[in-house]
PDB file of C-alpha atoms in Angstrom:
ATOM      1  CA  MET A  20     120.229 146.518  78.934  1.00  0.00           C
ATOM      2  CA  LEU A  21     121.810 149.949  79.049  1.00  0.00           C
ATOM      3  CA  ILE A  22     124.461 150.125  81.765  1.00  0.00           C
ATOM      4  CA  GLY A  23     125.759 153.453  83.003  1.00  0.00           C
ATOM      5  CA  ILE A  24     129.240 153.521  84.536  1.00  0.00           C
ATOM      6  CA  VAL A  25     130.774 156.456  86.367  1.00  0.00           C
ATOM      7  CA  GLY A  26     134.543 156.173  86.639  1.00  0.00           C
ATOM      8  CA  LEU A  27     136.644 153.990  84.318  1.00  0.00           C
ATOM      9  CA  GLY A  28     139.406 152.841  86.615  1.00  0.00           C
ATOM     10  CA  LEU A  29     140.070 149.186  87.378  1.00  0.00           C
ATOM     11  CA  ILE A  30     136.612 148.612  88.889  1.00  0.00           C
ATOM     12  CA  GLY A  31     134.501 150.642  86.480  1.00  0.00           C
ATOM     13  CA  GLY A  32     136.582 149.604  83.490  1.00  0.00           C
ATOM     14  CA  SER A  33     136.171 145.933  84.353  1.00  0.00           C
ATOM     15  CA  PHE A  34     132.407 146.378  84.665  1.00  0.00           C
ATOM     16  CA  ALA A  35     132.381 148.090  81.274  1.00  0.00           C
ATOM     17  CA  LYS A  36     134.311 145.251  79.646  1.00  0.00           C
ATOM     18  CA  ALA A  37     132.174 142.573  81.325  1.00  0.00           C
ATOM     19  CA  TYR A  38     128.823 144.074  80.309  1.00  0.00           C
ATOM     20  CA  SER A  39     130.046 144.902  76.827  1.00  0.00           C
ATOM     21  CA  ALA A  40     131.343 141.345  76.367  1.00  0.00           C
ATOM     22  CA  ALA A  41     127.931 140.057  77.478  1.00  0.00           C
ATOM     23  CA  GLY A  42     126.251 142.033  74.705  1.00  0.00           C
ATOM     24  CA  HIS A  43     124.895 144.992  76.666  1.00  0.00           C
ATOM     25  CA  MET A  44     125.177 148.683  75.800  1.00  0.00           C
ATOM     26  CA  VAL A  45     127.549 150.606  78.048  1.00  0.00           C
ATOM     27  CA  ALA A  46     127.456 154.366  78.577  1.00  0.00           C
ATOM     28  CA  ALA A  47     130.235 155.816  80.717  1.00  0.00           C
ATOM     29  CA  LYS A  48     131.880 158.957  81.995  1.00  0.00           C
ATOM     30  CA  ASP A  49     135.266 159.677  83.537  1.00  0.00           C
ATOM     31  CA  ILE A  50     137.002 162.798  84.787  1.00  0.00           C
ATOM     32  CA  ASP A  51     139.761 162.076  82.264  1.00  0.00           C
ATOM     33  CA  ASN A  52     138.225 162.410  78.810  1.00  0.00           C
ATOM     34  CA  SER A  53     141.180 160.624  77.212  1.00  0.00           C
ATOM     35  CA  VAL A  54     140.330 157.509  79.245  1.00  0.00           C
ATOM     36  CA  LEU A  55     136.720 157.676  78.078  1.00  0.00           C
ATOM     37  CA  GLN A  56     137.816 158.068  74.459  1.00  0.00           C
ATOM     38  CA  PHE A  57     140.190 155.116  74.745  1.00  0.00           C
ATOM     39  CA  ALA A  58     137.476 152.975  76.339  1.00  0.00           C
ATOM     40  CA  MET A  59     135.159 153.837  73.447  1.00  0.00           C
ATOM     41  CA  LEU A  60     137.816 153.039  70.860  1.00  0.00           C
ATOM     42  CA  SER A  61     138.475 149.697  72.550  1.00  0.00           C
ATOM     43  CA  GLY A  62     134.781 148.779  72.350  1.00  0.00           C
ATOM     44  CA  ALA A  63     134.251 148.493  76.107  1.00  0.00           C
ATOM     45  CA  VAL A  64     132.114 151.645  76.103  1.00  0.00           C
ATOM     46  CA  HIS A  65     129.607 152.498  73.389  1.00  0.00           C
ATOM     47  CA  LEU A  66     128.611 156.054  74.264  1.00  0.00           C
ATOM     48  CA  GLU A  67     129.153 158.840  76.759  1.00  0.00           C
ATOM     49  CA  LEU A  68     126.965 158.844  79.857  1.00  0.00           C
ATOM     50  CA  THR A  69     125.308 162.249  79.599  1.00  0.00           C
ATOM     51  CA  ARG A  70     122.696 163.674  81.929  1.00  0.00           C
ATOM     52  CA  GLU A  71     120.080 162.932  79.291  1.00  0.00           C
ATOM     53  CA  LYS A  72     121.082 159.243  79.229  1.00  0.00           C
ATOM     54  CA  LEU A  73     120.861 158.704  82.989  1.00  0.00           C
ATOM     55  CA  PRO A  74     117.105 158.003  83.173  1.00  0.00           C
ATOM     56  CA  GLU A  75     117.375 155.531  80.273  1.00  0.00           C
ATOM     57  CA  CYS A  76     119.801 153.273  82.132  1.00  0.00           C
ATOM     58  CA  ASP A  77     118.742 150.011  83.717  1.00  0.00           C
ATOM     59  CA  LEU A  78     121.727 150.095  86.078  1.00  0.00           C
ATOM     60  CA  ILE A  79     124.123 152.869  87.058  1.00  0.00           C
ATOM     61  CA  LEU A  80     127.390 151.801  88.700  1.00  0.00           C
ATOM     62  CA  VAL A  81     129.283 154.572  90.479  1.00  0.00           C
ATOM     63  CA  CYS A  82     132.928 153.458  90.590  1.00  0.00           C
ATOM     64  CA  THR A  83     134.778 156.433  92.075  1.00  0.00           C
ATOM     65  CA  TYR A  84     136.306 157.507  95.378  1.00  0.00           C
ATOM     66  CA  PRO A  85     133.663 157.780  98.149  1.00  0.00           C
ATOM     67  CA  GLN A  86     133.440 161.583  98.262  1.00  0.00           C
ATOM     68  CA  ALA A  87     133.301 161.789  94.480  1.00  0.00           C
ATOM     69  CA  ALA A  88     130.451 159.259  94.550  1.00  0.00           C
ATOM     70  CA  ILE A  89     128.523 161.395  97.026  1.00  0.00           C
ATOM     71  CA  ASP A  90     129.152 164.471  94.884  1.00  0.00           C
ATOM     72  CA  PHE A  91     127.872 162.639  91.792  1.00  0.00           C
ATOM     73  CA  LEU A  92     124.692 161.489  93.550  1.00  0.00           C
ATOM     74  CA  GLU A  93     124.134 165.035  94.799  1.00  0.00           C
ATOM     75  CA  GLN A  94     124.623 166.649  91.400  1.00  0.00           C
ATOM     76  CA  GLU A  95     122.890 164.086  89.187  1.00  0.00           C
ATOM     77  CA  GLY A  96     120.309 162.631  91.588  1.00  0.00           C
ATOM     78  CA  PRO A  97     117.487 164.861  90.339  1.00  0.00           C
ATOM     79  CA  TYR A  98     117.951 163.423  86.823  1.00  0.00           C
ATOM     80  CA  PHE A  99     118.065 159.659  87.496  1.00  0.00           C
ATOM     81  CA  GLY A 100     114.322 159.105  87.469  1.00  0.00           C
ATOM     82  CA  LYS A 101     112.606 155.903  88.591  1.00  0.00           C
ATOM     83  CA  LYS A 102     114.056 153.365  86.148  1.00  0.00           C
ATOM     84  CA  PRO A 103     117.719 152.834  87.088  1.00  0.00           C
ATOM     85  CA  VAL A 104     119.065 150.970  90.088  1.00  0.00           C
ATOM     86  CA  VAL A 105     121.986 153.117  91.257  1.00  0.00           C
ATOM     87  CA  ILE A 106     124.772 151.148  92.972  1.00  0.00           C
ATOM     88  CA  ASP A 107     127.968 152.672  94.293  1.00  0.00           C
ATOM     89  CA  CYS A 108     131.027 150.407  94.272  1.00  0.00           C
ATOM     90  CA  CYS A 109     133.188 152.134  96.866  1.00  0.00           C
ATOM     91  CA  GLY A 110     135.317 150.447  99.522  1.00  0.00           C
ATOM     92  CA  THR A 111     133.657 151.961 102.602  1.00  0.00           C
ATOM     93  CA  LYS A 112     129.947 152.154 103.201  1.00  0.00           C
ATOM     94  CA  ARG A 113     128.717 153.976 106.311  1.00  0.00           C
ATOM     95  CA  VAL A 114     129.109 157.593 105.181  1.00  0.00           C
ATOM     96  CA  LEU A 115     128.203 156.803 101.600  1.00  0.00           C
ATOM     97  CA  VAL A 116     125.108 154.755 102.414  1.00  0.00           C
ATOM     98  CA  GLN A 117     123.904 157.445 104.803  1.00  0.00           C
ATOM     99  CA  GLU A 118     124.300 160.162 102.197  1.00  0.00           C
ATOM    100  CA  GLY A 119     123.126 158.000  99.308  1.00  0.00           C
ATOM    101  CA  THR A 120     119.974 157.010 101.175  1.00  0.00           C
ATOM    102  CA  ARG A 121     119.247 160.619 102.081  1.00  0.00           C
ATOM    103  CA  LEU A 122     119.708 161.797  98.499  1.00  0.00           C
ATOM    104  CA  ALA A 123     117.626 158.917  97.125  1.00  0.00           C
ATOM    105  CA  GLU A 124     114.759 159.883  99.399  1.00  0.00           C
ATOM    106  CA  GLU A 125     115.131 163.553  98.465  1.00  0.00           C
ATOM    107  CA  TYR A 126     115.291 163.010  94.701  1.00  0.00           C
ATOM    108  CA  GLY A 127     113.210 159.835  94.385  1.00  0.00           C
ATOM    109  CA  PHE A 128     115.724 157.413  92.866  1.00  0.00           C
ATOM    110  CA  LEU A 129     116.613 153.851  93.906  1.00  0.00           C
ATOM    111  CA  TYR A 130     120.018 153.622  95.576  1.00  0.00           C
ATOM    112  CA  VAL A 131     121.881 150.522  96.780  1.00  0.00           C
ATOM    113  CA  GLY A 132     125.258 150.448  98.501  1.00  0.00           C
ATOM    114  CA  GLY A 133     127.683 147.985  96.943  1.00  0.00           C
ATOM    115  CA  HIS A 134     131.235 146.677  97.057  1.00  0.00           C
ATOM    116  CA  PRO A 135     132.623 144.194  94.502  1.00  0.00           C
ATOM    117  CA  MET A 136     135.135 142.050  96.383  1.00  0.00           C
ATOM    118  CA  ALA A 137     137.679 141.806  93.603  1.00  0.00           C
ATOM    119  CA  GLY A 138     140.648 143.745  92.350  1.00  0.00           C
ATOM    120  CA  THR A 139     144.370 143.749  91.732  1.00  0.00           C
ATOM    121  CA  GLN A 140     147.279 145.736  93.097  1.00  0.00           C
ATOM    122  CA  PHE A 141     147.147 147.935  89.986  1.00  0.00           C
ATOM    123  CA  SER A 142     144.733 150.725  89.137  1.00  0.00           C
ATOM    124  CA  GLY A 143     143.452 152.285  85.947  1.00  0.00           C
ATOM    125  CA  PHE A 144     141.497 151.267  82.870  1.00  0.00           C
ATOM    126  CA  LYS A 145     144.500 149.605  81.233  1.00  0.00           C
ATOM    127  CA  TYR A 146     144.439 146.923  83.945  1.00  0.00           C
ATOM    128  CA  ALA A 147     140.663 146.375  83.713  1.00  0.00           C
ATOM    129  CA  ARG A 148     139.498 143.004  82.454  1.00  0.00           C
ATOM    130  CA  ALA A 149     136.137 141.487  81.621  1.00  0.00           C
ATOM    131  CA  ASN A 150     136.607 138.485  83.932  1.00  0.00           C
ATOM    132  CA  LEU A 151     137.684 140.397  87.044  1.00  0.00           C
ATOM    133  CA  TYR A 152     134.434 139.562  88.848  1.00  0.00           C
ATOM    134  CA  GLN A 153     134.097 135.970  87.701  1.00  0.00           C
ATOM    135  CA  GLY A 154     133.625 133.866  90.840  1.00  0.00           C
ATOM    136  CA  ALA A 155     134.009 136.850  93.193  1.00  0.00           C
ATOM    137  CA  PRO A 156     131.598 137.964  95.948  1.00  0.00           C
ATOM    138  CA  MET A 157     129.532 141.133  95.645  1.00  0.00           C
ATOM    139  CA  VAL A 158     128.408 142.854  98.838  1.00  0.00           C
ATOM    140  CA  ILE A 159     125.263 144.960  98.770  1.00  0.00           C
ATOM    141  CA  ILE A 160     123.526 147.190 101.305  1.00  0.00           C
ATOM    142  CA  PRO A 161     119.939 147.559 100.052  1.00  0.00           C
ATOM    143  CA  PRO A 162     117.462 150.143 101.334  1.00  0.00           C
ATOM    144  CA  ARG A 163     115.093 147.335 102.373  1.00  0.00           C
ATOM    145  CA  TYR A 164     116.364 143.965 103.570  1.00  0.00           C
ATOM    146  CA  ASP A 165     113.038 142.140 103.260  1.00  0.00           C
ATOM    147  CA  ASP A 166     112.283 143.177  99.673  1.00  0.00           C
ATOM    148  CA  ILE A 167     112.791 139.897  97.801  1.00  0.00           C
ATOM    149  CA  GLU A 168     111.671 141.415  94.512  1.00  0.00           C
ATOM    150  CA  LEU A 169     114.334 144.132  94.792  1.00  0.00           C
ATOM    151  CA  LEU A 170     117.050 141.599  95.659  1.00  0.00           C
ATOM    152  CA  GLU A 171     116.121 139.455  92.665  1.00  0.00           C
ATOM    153  CA  ARG A 172     116.209 142.537  90.449  1.00  0.00           C
ATOM    154  CA  ILE A 173     119.683 143.419  91.725  1.00  0.00           C
ATOM    155  CA  LYS A 174     120.910 139.864  91.137  1.00  0.00           C
ATOM    156  CA  PHE A 175     119.544 139.957  87.575  1.00  0.00           C
ATOM    157  CA  LEU A 176     121.195 143.287  86.831  1.00  0.00           C
ATOM    158  CA  LEU A 177     124.577 142.142  88.207  1.00  0.00           C
ATOM    159  CA  ARG A 178     124.514 138.681  86.608  1.00  0.00           C
ATOM    160  CA  PRO A 179     126.519 139.616  83.481  1.00  0.00           C
ATOM    161  CA  ALA A 180     129.482 140.604  85.675  1.00  0.00           C
ATOM    162  CA  GLY A 181     129.839 136.990  86.821  1.00  0.00           C
ATOM    163  CA  PHE A 182     129.737 137.286  90.600  1.00  0.00           C
ATOM    164  CA  ALA A 183     129.611 133.950  92.439  1.00  0.00           C
ATOM    165  CA  THR A 184     127.661 135.266  95.420  1.00  0.00           C
ATOM    166  CA  ILE A 185     125.665 138.312  96.470  1.00  0.00           C
ATOM    167  CA  THR A 186     126.087 139.031 100.189  1.00  0.00           C
ATOM    168  CA  VAL A 187     123.512 141.272 101.865  1.00  0.00           C
ATOM    169  CA  THR A 188     124.705 143.111 104.963  1.00  0.00           C
ATOM    170  CA  THR A 189     124.627 146.473 106.755  1.00  0.00           C
ATOM    171  CA  ALA A 190     127.028 149.351 106.236  1.00  0.00           C
ATOM    172  CA  GLU A 191     128.278 148.951 109.815  1.00  0.00           C
ATOM    173  CA  LYS A 192     129.053 145.251 109.440  1.00  0.00           C
ATOM    174  CA  HIS A 193     130.685 145.820 106.069  1.00  0.00           C
ATOM    175  CA  ASP A 194     133.046 148.485 107.354  1.00  0.00           C
ATOM    176  CA  ALA A 195     133.980 146.484 110.447  1.00  0.00           C
ATOM    177  CA  MET A 196     134.907 143.445 108.367  1.00  0.00           C
ATOM    178  CA  ILE A 197     136.610 145.300 105.533  1.00  0.00           C
ATOM    179  CA  ALA A 198     138.942 146.952 108.048  1.00  0.00           C
ATOM    180  CA  PHE A 199     140.328 143.464 108.722  1.00  0.00           C
ATOM    181  CA  THR A 200     140.089 141.703 105.374  1.00  0.00           C
ATOM    182  CA  SER A 201     141.329 144.521 103.158  1.00  0.00           C
ATOM    183  CA  GLN A 202     142.456 147.748 104.778  1.00  0.00           C
ATOM    184  CA  LEU A 203     144.737 146.247 107.425  1.00  0.00           C
ATOM    185  CA  ALA A 204     146.397 144.062 104.768  1.00  0.00           C
ATOM    186  CA  HIS A 205     147.211 147.120 102.669  1.00  0.00           C
ATOM    187  CA  ILE A 206     148.702 148.963 105.644  1.00  0.00           C
ATOM    188  CA  VAL A 207     150.790 145.962 106.705  1.00  0.00           C
ATOM    189  CA  SER A 208     152.078 145.513 103.159  1.00  0.00           C
ATOM    190  CA  SER A 209     152.954 149.191 102.861  1.00  0.00           C
ATOM    191  CA  ALA A 210     154.749 149.199 106.223  1.00  0.00           C
ATOM    192  CA  TYR A 211     156.541 145.885 105.606  1.00  0.00           C
ATOM    193  CA  ILE A 212     158.170 147.005 102.339  1.00  0.00           C
ATOM    194  CA  LYS A 213     159.748 150.000 104.124  1.00  0.00           C
ATOM    195  CA  SER A 214     162.373 147.786 105.802  1.00  0.00           C
ATOM    196  CA  PRO A 215     165.951 148.695 104.793  1.00  0.00           C
ATOM    197  CA  SER A 216     166.312 145.022 103.840  1.00  0.00           C
ATOM    198  CA  ALA A 217     163.819 145.461 101.001  1.00  0.00           C
ATOM    199  CA  THR A 218     166.462 146.923  98.691  1.00  0.00           C
ATOM    200  CA  LYS A 219     168.674 143.857  99.158  1.00  0.00           C
ATOM    201  CA  HIS A 220     166.203 140.999  98.832  1.00  0.00           C
ATOM    202  CA  LYS A 221     166.759 139.979  95.207  1.00  0.00           C
ATOM    203  CA  GLY A 222     167.911 136.402  94.901  1.00  0.00           C
ATOM    204  CA  MET A 223     166.737 135.638  98.432  1.00  0.00           C
ATOM    205  CA  SER A 224     162.966 135.968  98.312  1.00  0.00           C
ATOM    206  CA  ALA A 225     160.072 133.851  97.115  1.00  0.00           C
ATOM    207  CA  GLY A 226     156.329 133.473  97.620  1.00  0.00           C
ATOM    208  CA  SER A 227     156.120 134.835 101.153  1.00  0.00           C
ATOM    209  CA  TYR A 228     157.710 138.108 100.108  1.00  0.00           C
ATOM    210  CA  ARG A 229     155.518 138.403  97.004  1.00  0.00           C
ATOM    211  CA  ASP A 230     152.345 137.704  98.986  1.00  0.00           C
ATOM    212  CA  MET A 231     153.213 140.211 101.693  1.00  0.00           C
ATOM    213  CA  THR A 232     154.162 143.043  99.348  1.00  0.00           C
ATOM    214  CA  ARG A 233     151.702 142.644  96.456  1.00  0.00           C
ATOM    215  CA  VAL A 234     149.182 145.234  97.651  1.00  0.00           C
ATOM    216  CA  ALA A 235     151.859 147.790  98.500  1.00  0.00           C
ATOM    217  CA  TRP A 236     151.279 148.672  94.816  1.00  0.00           C
ATOM    218  CA  LEU A 237     148.294 150.755  95.879  1.00  0.00           C
ATOM    219  CA  ASN A 238     146.680 154.033  94.902  1.00  0.00           C
ATOM    220  CA  PRO A 239     147.717 156.370  97.782  1.00  0.00           C
ATOM    221  CA  GLN A 240     144.971 158.934  97.223  1.00  0.00           C
ATOM    222  CA  MET A 241     142.140 156.402  97.147  1.00  0.00           C
ATOM    223  CA  TRP A 242     143.339 154.254 100.036  1.00  0.00           C
ATOM    224  CA  ALA A 243     144.050 157.264 102.267  1.00  0.00           C
ATOM    225  CA  GLU A 244     140.431 158.371 101.780  1.00  0.00           C
ATOM    226  CA  LEU A 245     139.140 154.864 102.527  1.00  0.00           C
ATOM    227  CA  PHE A 246     141.316 154.521 105.651  1.00  0.00           C
ATOM    228  CA  LEU A 247     140.159 157.844 107.074  1.00  0.00           C
ATOM    229  CA  ASP A 248     136.509 157.086 106.284  1.00  0.00           C
ATOM    230  CA  ASN A 249     136.867 153.904 108.338  1.00  0.00           C
ATOM    231  CA  ARG A 250     139.320 155.087 110.970  1.00  0.00           C
ATOM    232  CA  ASP A 251     137.520 153.707 114.039  1.00  0.00           C
ATOM    233  CA  PHE A 252     137.324 150.105 112.826  1.00  0.00           C
ATOM    234  CA  LEU A 253     140.763 150.289 111.209  1.00  0.00           C
ATOM    235  CA  LEU A 254     142.458 151.636 114.340  1.00  0.00           C
ATOM    236  CA  LYS A 255     140.947 148.767 116.320  1.00  0.00           C
ATOM    237  CA  GLU A 256     142.453 146.245 113.903  1.00  0.00           C
ATOM    238  CA  ILE A 257     145.839 148.000 113.940  1.00  0.00           C
ATOM    239  CA  ASP A 258     145.884 147.979 117.753  1.00  0.00           C
ATOM    240  CA  THR A 259     145.048 144.259 117.789  1.00  0.00           C
ATOM    241  CA  LEU A 260     147.881 143.560 115.359  1.00  0.00           C
ATOM    242  CA  ILE A 261     150.334 145.600 117.422  1.00  0.00           C
ATOM    243  CA  ASP A 262     149.376 143.639 120.556  1.00  0.00           C
ATOM    244  CA  ASN A 263     149.863 140.341 118.732  1.00  0.00           C
ATOM    245  CA  LEU A 264     153.213 141.402 117.274  1.00  0.00           C
ATOM    246  CA  SER A 265     154.344 142.502 120.725  1.00  0.00           C
ATOM    247  CA  ALA A 266     153.680 139.006 122.056  1.00  0.00           C
ATOM    248  CA  TYR A 267     155.837 137.450 119.324  1.00  0.00           C
ATOM    249  CA  ARG A 268     158.551 140.043 119.843  1.00  0.00           C
ATOM    250  CA  GLY A 269     158.579 139.437 123.597  1.00  0.00           C
ATOM    251  CA  ALA A 270     158.967 135.688 123.199  1.00  0.00           C
ATOM    252  CA  ILE A 271     161.830 136.117 120.703  1.00  0.00           C
ATOM    253  CA  ASP A 272     163.537 138.759 122.836  1.00  0.00           C
ATOM    254  CA  ARG A 273     163.409 136.480 125.906  1.00  0.00           C
ATOM    255  CA  GLY A 274     164.543 133.460 123.950  1.00  0.00           C
ATOM    256  CA  ASP A 275     161.365 131.719 125.106  1.00  0.00           C
ATOM    257  CA  ARG A 276     161.053 128.909 122.573  1.00  0.00           C
ATOM    258  CA  GLU A 277     158.105 127.284 124.306  1.00  0.00           C
ATOM    259  CA  GLN A 278     156.061 130.494 124.226  1.00  0.00           C
ATOM    260  CA  LEU A 279     157.069 131.202 120.634  1.00  0.00           C
ATOM    261  CA  GLU A 280     155.999 127.730 119.525  1.00  0.00           C
ATOM    262  CA  GLN A 281     152.694 128.211 121.326  1.00  0.00           C
ATOM    263  CA  LEU A 282     152.079 131.541 119.576  1.00  0.00           C
ATOM    264  CA  LEU A 283     152.884 130.014 116.195  1.00  0.00           C
ATOM    265  CA  LEU A 284     150.655 127.030 116.893  1.00  0.00           C
ATOM    266  CA  GLU A 285     147.785 129.329 117.864  1.00  0.00           C
ATOM    267  CA  GLY A 286     148.175 131.163 114.553  1.00  0.00           C
ATOM    268  CA  LYS A 287     148.217 127.905 112.603  1.00  0.00           C
ATOM    269  CA  LEU A 288     145.124 126.586 114.399  1.00  0.00           C
ATOM    270  CA  ARG A 289     143.288 129.853 113.816  1.00  0.00           C
ATOM    271  CA  LYS A 290     144.101 129.668 110.104  1.00  0.00           C
ATOM    272  CA  GLU A 291     142.773 126.094 109.973  1.00  0.00           C
ATOM    273  CA  GLU A 292     139.644 127.158 111.874  1.00  0.00           C
ATOM    274  CA  VAL A 293     138.957 130.132 109.623  1.00  0.00           C
ATOM    275  CA  ASP A 294     139.850 128.721 106.210  1.00  0.00           C
ATOM    276  CA  GLY A 295     139.502 124.984 106.694  1.00  0.00           C
TER     277      GLY A 295
END
């Protein structure tokens, strides 16, 4: 297969390494030509993804910020042709799927919304790895939910990446859930590390601190765009967290051990219910 990849950060770079390791040809482009050249020297990318190469691809993965993905689909959509399946890999879906679907209908290409549920706290091609998606879920928002042939084609095209599951959902459901599972966690981590105590923790911290602060190593430009794209669902999750924190704070402030134990027990039981 010929795989086209737009954007060679952590996500796109890991796709490039995975497909290359599986024996497929990878054509890529990046706004930073030095990154593209390095990826080609490393063997993860075999050639530049030019406009002429687009219609030859079996799969095109757009691994950029959401607005940049929309801009790419707008500019290059007329040149995709009928062969490639075009999947964006951005972290929010409603605006992108709406625009991607509109452009696909206008230009006649096949577009699928997507979100690989994998990553690290670091960004950039140098942190990309071929096994990033091994055992991870992939979320897709297809144009037709009852098209079994299309779903099988998507599964076949994504198989070399190593995903454990392919979850089919709507853009609305995706964005509602991602506000809780990903975006809220990044905001909490970023806010938590701002405590004055953070500069004094060495020698007195362990796993809890590492777990809570890991994703504070984020890309501010990308995450700010994702947060604002999903502001309604994210604000709802933030408000819920604030209400819950207020209950804990009130119990501690009153010295109400019984209430505090009850709140902690409720959290423990919810964790057991959710994760088993």
